[in-house]
XYZ file of C-alpha atoms in Angstrom:
153
model
C -80.477 -13.416 -11.171
C -79.960 -12.531 -14.821
C -76.259 -11.642 -14.851
C -72.859 -12.981 -13.793
C -69.855 -10.931 -12.685
C -66.154 -11.804 -12.882
C -62.794 -10.097 -13.326
C -60.779 -10.425 -16.512
C -56.988 -10.814 -16.683
C -56.598 -7.026 -16.508
C -58.590 -6.896 -13.271
C -61.581 -5.205 -14.893
C -65.081 -6.080 -13.799
C -66.972 -7.970 -16.521
C -70.743 -8.452 -16.590
C -72.205 -11.298 -18.637
C -75.931 -10.828 -19.206
C -78.481 -13.617 -19.545
C -78.159 -13.545 -23.358
C -74.374 -14.102 -23.111
C -73.294 -10.547 -23.955
C -70.183 -9.475 -22.038
C -69.603 -5.910 -20.916
C -66.000 -5.141 -19.910
C -65.138 -2.372 -17.469
C -68.447 -2.332 -15.627
C -68.624 0.223 -12.830
C -70.879 -0.103 -9.768
C -72.472 3.165 -8.657
C -74.366 3.544 -5.394
C -77.638 5.455 -5.607
C -77.447 6.584 -1.969
C -73.814 6.162 -0.850
C -74.252 7.908 2.498
C -77.855 7.374 3.557
C -78.400 3.802 2.254
C -75.140 2.282 0.973
C -76.606 -1.229 0.689
C -79.707 -0.154 -1.233
C -79.869 0.791 -4.881
C -76.810 -0.021 -6.946
C -76.451 0.553 -10.658
C -74.008 -1.425 -12.792
C -72.915 0.940 -15.533
C -71.098 0.112 -18.781
C -67.812 1.737 -19.765
C -69.772 4.169 -21.958
C -72.032 5.205 -19.062
C -75.192 3.201 -19.810
C -76.969 1.443 -16.979
C -76.878 -2.313 -17.571
C -78.367 -3.671 -14.350
C -80.163 -2.231 -11.342
C -79.540 -4.046 -8.047
C -82.213 -3.319 -5.453
C -80.239 -4.646 -2.458
C -76.552 -5.544 -2.409
C -77.053 -8.151 0.324
C -79.592 -10.008 -1.885
C -76.838 -11.001 -4.343
C -74.937 -14.302 -4.146
C -71.757 -14.084 -2.044
C -69.337 -14.152 -5.000
C -71.148 -11.349 -6.857
C -71.552 -9.291 -3.697
C -67.867 -9.674 -2.801
C -66.730 -8.533 -6.263
C -68.967 -5.482 -6.074
C -67.868 -4.621 -2.538
C -64.204 -4.848 -3.586
C -64.843 -2.628 -6.607
C -66.792 -0.098 -4.556
C -64.125 -0.004 -1.849
C -61.425 0.685 -4.423
C -63.519 3.366 -6.139
C -64.567 5.089 -2.972
C -61.066 5.306 -1.495
C -59.109 7.677 -3.722
C -56.238 9.392 -1.961
C -55.177 12.580 -3.704
C -51.504 12.699 -4.704
C -49.832 15.918 -3.613
C -46.223 14.986 -4.441
C -44.243 12.133 -5.959
C -41.374 11.412 -3.587
C -39.614 8.631 -5.511
C -39.975 5.981 -8.202
C -37.895 2.806 -8.025
C -37.351 2.540 -11.785
C -38.590 4.239 -14.948
C -39.872 0.963 -16.345
C -42.783 -1.055 -15.044
C -43.477 -2.583 -12.688
C -42.114 0.076 -10.377
C -42.597 1.085 -6.765
C -43.839 4.602 -6.200
C -43.633 6.569 -2.979
C -46.121 9.440 -2.899
C -47.369 12.030 -0.479
C -51.162 12.120 -0.430
C -53.863 13.990 1.417
C -53.952 10.931 3.723
C -50.222 10.595 4.334
C -47.284 8.925 2.634
C -47.951 5.754 0.654
C -45.982 3.195 -1.329
C -47.586 1.304 -4.193
C -46.722 -0.756 -7.244
C -47.489 0.583 -10.700
C -47.827 -2.557 -12.825
C -47.911 -0.850 -16.243
C -48.217 2.565 -17.863
C -51.815 1.667 -18.794
C -52.647 1.916 -15.086
C -52.355 5.695 -15.397
C -55.558 7.074 -16.885
C -55.998 10.615 -18.118
C -59.244 12.169 -16.944
C -61.311 14.634 -18.996
C -60.737 17.393 -16.424
C -56.961 17.187 -16.929
C -56.318 15.065 -13.860
C -55.047 11.523 -13.607
C -56.224 8.336 -11.969
C -53.404 5.950 -11.050
C -54.380 2.360 -10.265
C -51.985 0.636 -7.902
C -51.228 -3.062 -8.013
C -53.163 -3.351 -4.736
C -56.365 -1.994 -6.316
C -56.284 1.484 -4.764
C -56.852 4.379 -7.148
C -54.772 7.491 -6.508
C -56.019 10.746 -7.980
C -53.936 13.633 -9.297
C -56.397 16.510 -9.604
C -54.116 18.840 -11.555
C -50.756 17.740 -12.971
C -49.684 21.340 -13.448
C -50.199 22.013 -9.729
C -47.611 19.379 -8.761
C -44.123 20.584 -7.893
C -41.488 20.418 -10.651
C -39.706 17.227 -9.431
C -43.070 15.429 -9.210
C -44.045 16.508 -12.731
C -40.688 15.284 -14.075
C -41.112 11.854 -12.511
C -44.681 11.588 -13.720
C -43.840 12.652 -17.295
C -41.573 9.602 -17.667
C -44.694 7.399 -17.486
C -47.092 9.463 -19.630
């Protein structure tokens, strides 16, 4: 094995290559997520370059495999926010109650940096529990939801 994985203090996945170079914000991407989820996994840098190709996930050491499985689970489960129902406080950390395409959910927003703007105009909100909630179109949210959200953007 020519790389080591760990999480930094911000919870980001970090890959250290054999030459000691560290890549922060590494993203695992399955080649065949439906037909062969355990085969063919690419570890991609924050700028989209492939850093490592993993032939079989189960061939990795337990610690590495567990980190990748956690990251994949968080990435692959992205409830879509339809409405913001309430926010406990307008500072962080705060508890958010949202209505999603999978039902109502409560989560902790640790900091404003956990809300990422996406190129398509949507948002990705990372909860303190590691679940990423997606807002496809801010403008499509109802007015009270947009008002709550704007306090954090």
